[in-house]
Amino acid sequence: MQDNARRQIFETLPVPQAVAKMALPAIFSQIIVLIYNMADTFYLGQVNNPYMVAGASLILPVFNICASLSSLAGVGGGALISRLLGENREDEARKASSFSLLLGAVSTALFSLLMLILMQPLLRLLGASENTMRYAQQYAICVIVLGGVPTVLSNVMANLLRSTGESRRAGFGIAMGGMINIVLDPLFMFVLLPDSYEVLGVGIATLLSNCIACGYFLRVILKSGRQGVIRFGLAMPKAQSIRSIFSVGIPSAVATLLFDIDYIVLDKLMAGYGDIALASIGIVLKAERLPLNVGIGLCQGMMPIVAYNYASGNRNRMLHTIRFSLCAGLIVGALSIAMYELAAGGIMSLFIQDAQTVRLGSDFLRIRCLATPLMFSSFFTVYVFQGFGKGRTALFLGVMRWCAFNIPMLFLLNSLMGMYGLVWSQLCADILTVTLSFIVYRQGTKRLFEKEYSKRI
């Protein structure tokens, strides 16, 4: 992106237009990611082999750990690059981008190698049996051992491009990879490979789609040449920049892992109420992701603008961006409540036809959706502090949300209210989280502005 075009987005374009220009491509890519994450499970379900579904599902926790490396390098590096551009330090931003790309590639390569060496004992630890081991190995080799680096690098490059105002190209690359995956899944499963190799087919489709997306991002970055901010190289940024990448990236990675742990705990506790309850909450956790993914896309588009204007000292534009983005996210949350309350039964029926599961899942969805605006507000505040470069504050809010509120609330309400207590726990926990987030935001921004004022005088 040319410097004047980037400055227009970050500095002069009206805030609603600037946020829309940055957020809409990110939202679109998040929706595609949501669809293709469901596609693997949907296509495997057509085979009617529970061992295949179970084998592929066993890899999800490991894949999420691998994916968190993209948060470490991509979110940490992206937030820093936006701030450096706001300070007119393009040369340091280029060095930070090189370090972030190297960090993502090397850390993921080591993780993939470790997975290859320890695959069998790790899969046994995750619960693989003689019936599921073969399928779990097939999927792990494709998506982690061979596909880990292109998957993580694609997300890192998308975050870094977005940090420079290139949200359209970032969103296109991620969405393209997702759409290719959706097309290749049935091709490899039902056409190119023989029966009983459907999991391998899904894995190959995922591997190829991520490699194609990675190739697209490589082409975009290399084509930008010397004028581009994002580039490959071995030039090291300053020690302060490296610390900043880790101070924001590590909390982002930890929050990703804690989010998955919360879902695992919920599934384990809900399993105690039978298979119907477990199936119902499993579908609800997928169905409720739509407004949340829209909110994540909005935050991804908002954060570079906030980071840039925070670093450049344009306090009014920064605050305007925060307020506008928060209002937009809360509107999406309110609309999603109306949609889920009115159409819960129809949404559940899209996933399953069993009447008991649809009825119970509809109840669950109508309760869980009440927390949507609060859930958005919670991770919105974390994104804002990541934009400020305040990784410790972001880490504090993330840890408090999952470890102090969400997970303990699951156990507390499960003991007090039983099955429905597990469903109500999200709303109760997020009321506490949003209250804490509001207090921390008010105090944190007050200190930031006082510090900024003292520097100027």
PDB file of N, CA, C and O in Angstrom, residues 27 29 80 92 184 222 246 258 355 364 367 387 391 406 446:
ATOM      1  N   ILE A  27     -14.060  -9.254   8.521  1.00  0.00           N
ATOM      2  CA  ILE A  27     -15.311  -9.927   8.896  1.00  0.00           C
ATOM      3  C   ILE A  27     -15.657 -11.002   7.879  1.00  0.00           C
ATOM      4  O   ILE A  27     -16.023 -12.130   8.237  1.00  0.00           O
ATOM      5  N   SER A  29     -13.652 -12.648   5.889  1.00  0.00           N
ATOM      6  CA  SER A  29     -12.730 -13.783   6.008  1.00  0.00           C
ATOM      7  C   SER A  29     -13.043 -14.608   7.253  1.00  0.00           C
ATOM      8  O   SER A  29     -12.933 -15.836   7.234  1.00  0.00           O
ATOM      9  N   LEU A  80       2.583  -3.846  16.941  1.00  0.00           N
ATOM     10  CA  LEU A  80       3.792  -3.022  16.991  1.00  0.00           C
ATOM     11  C   LEU A  80       3.996  -2.255  15.685  1.00  0.00           C
ATOM     12  O   LEU A  80       4.327  -1.057  15.705  1.00  0.00           O
ATOM     13  N   GLU A  92      12.131   0.666  11.182  1.00  0.00           N
ATOM     14  CA  GLU A  92      11.992  -0.247  12.318  1.00  0.00           C
ATOM     15  C   GLU A  92      10.782  -1.163  12.122  1.00  0.00           C
ATOM     16  O   GLU A  92      10.806  -2.336  12.521  1.00  0.00           O
ATOM     17  N   LEU A 184     -12.255 -28.487  -2.086  1.00  0.00           N
ATOM     18  CA  LEU A 184     -11.366 -29.648  -2.190  1.00  0.00           C
ATOM     19  C   LEU A 184     -11.766 -30.795  -1.266  1.00  0.00           C
ATOM     20  O   LEU A 184     -11.453 -31.958  -1.559  1.00  0.00           O
ATOM     21  N   LEU A 222       6.190 -10.168  -1.646  1.00  0.00           N
ATOM     22  CA  LEU A 222       7.360 -10.049  -2.523  1.00  0.00           C
ATOM     23  C   LEU A 222       7.127  -9.040  -3.640  1.00  0.00           C
ATOM     24  O   LEU A 222       8.055  -8.339  -4.058  1.00  0.00           O
ATOM     25  N   PHE A 246       6.618  -9.738  21.928  1.00  0.00           N
ATOM     26  CA  PHE A 246       6.298 -10.816  22.861  1.00  0.00           C
ATOM     27  C   PHE A 246       5.302 -10.364  23.935  1.00  0.00           C
ATOM     28  O   PHE A 246       4.450 -11.150  24.360  1.00  0.00           O
ATOM     29  N   LEU A 258      -6.692 -20.489  26.394  1.00  0.00           N
ATOM     30  CA  LEU A 258      -7.667 -20.521  27.483  1.00  0.00           C
ATOM     31  C   LEU A 258      -9.097 -20.605  26.954  1.00  0.00           C
ATOM     32  O   LEU A 258      -9.961 -21.238  27.567  1.00  0.00           O
ATOM     33  N   ALA A 355     -35.480 -34.659  17.148  1.00  0.00           N
ATOM     34  CA  ALA A 355     -36.385 -33.705  17.803  1.00  0.00           C
ATOM     35  C   ALA A 355     -35.912 -33.333  19.202  1.00  0.00           C
ATOM     36  O   ALA A 355     -35.980 -32.162  19.605  1.00  0.00           O
ATOM     37  N   PHE A 364     -30.769 -24.108  24.896  1.00  0.00           N
ATOM     38  CA  PHE A 364     -29.389 -23.707  25.177  1.00  0.00           C
ATOM     39  C   PHE A 364     -29.006 -22.455  24.383  1.00  0.00           C
ATOM     40  O   PHE A 364     -28.393 -21.525  24.916  1.00  0.00           O
ATOM     41  N   ILE A 367     -30.445 -19.167  25.609  1.00  0.00           N
ATOM     42  CA  ILE A 367     -29.797 -18.680  26.833  1.00  0.00           C
ATOM     43  C   ILE A 367     -28.401 -18.144  26.528  1.00  0.00           C
ATOM     44  O   ILE A 367     -28.040 -17.035  26.933  1.00  0.00           O
ATOM     45  N   GLY A 387      -3.643  -2.942  21.045  1.00  0.00           N
ATOM     46  CA  GLY A 387      -3.319  -1.817  20.181  1.00  0.00           C
ATOM     47  C   GLY A 387      -2.444  -0.791  20.877  1.00  0.00           C
ATOM     48  O   GLY A 387      -1.556  -0.192  20.261  1.00  0.00           O
ATOM     49  N   GLY A 391       0.630  -5.250  26.792  1.00  0.00           N
ATOM     50  CA  GLY A 391       0.423  -6.691  26.821  1.00  0.00           C
ATOM     51  C   GLY A 391       0.078  -7.218  28.201  1.00  0.00           C
ATOM     52  O   GLY A 391      -0.708  -8.154  28.337  1.00  0.00           O
ATOM     53  N   ASN A 406     -14.912 -17.447  33.932  1.00  0.00           N
ATOM     54  CA  ASN A 406     -15.616 -18.417  33.090  1.00  0.00           C
ATOM     55  C   ASN A 406     -15.530 -19.852  33.610  1.00  0.00           C
ATOM     56  O   ASN A 406     -16.556 -20.510  33.828  1.00  0.00           O
ATOM     57  N   LYS A 446      -6.818   6.520  31.570  1.00  0.00           N
ATOM     58  CA  LYS A 446      -6.532   7.725  32.352  1.00  0.00           C
ATOM     59  C   LYS A 446      -5.039   7.854  32.614  1.00  0.00           C
ATOM     60  O   LYS A 446      -4.445   8.920  32.447  1.00  0.00           O
TER      61      LYS A 446
END
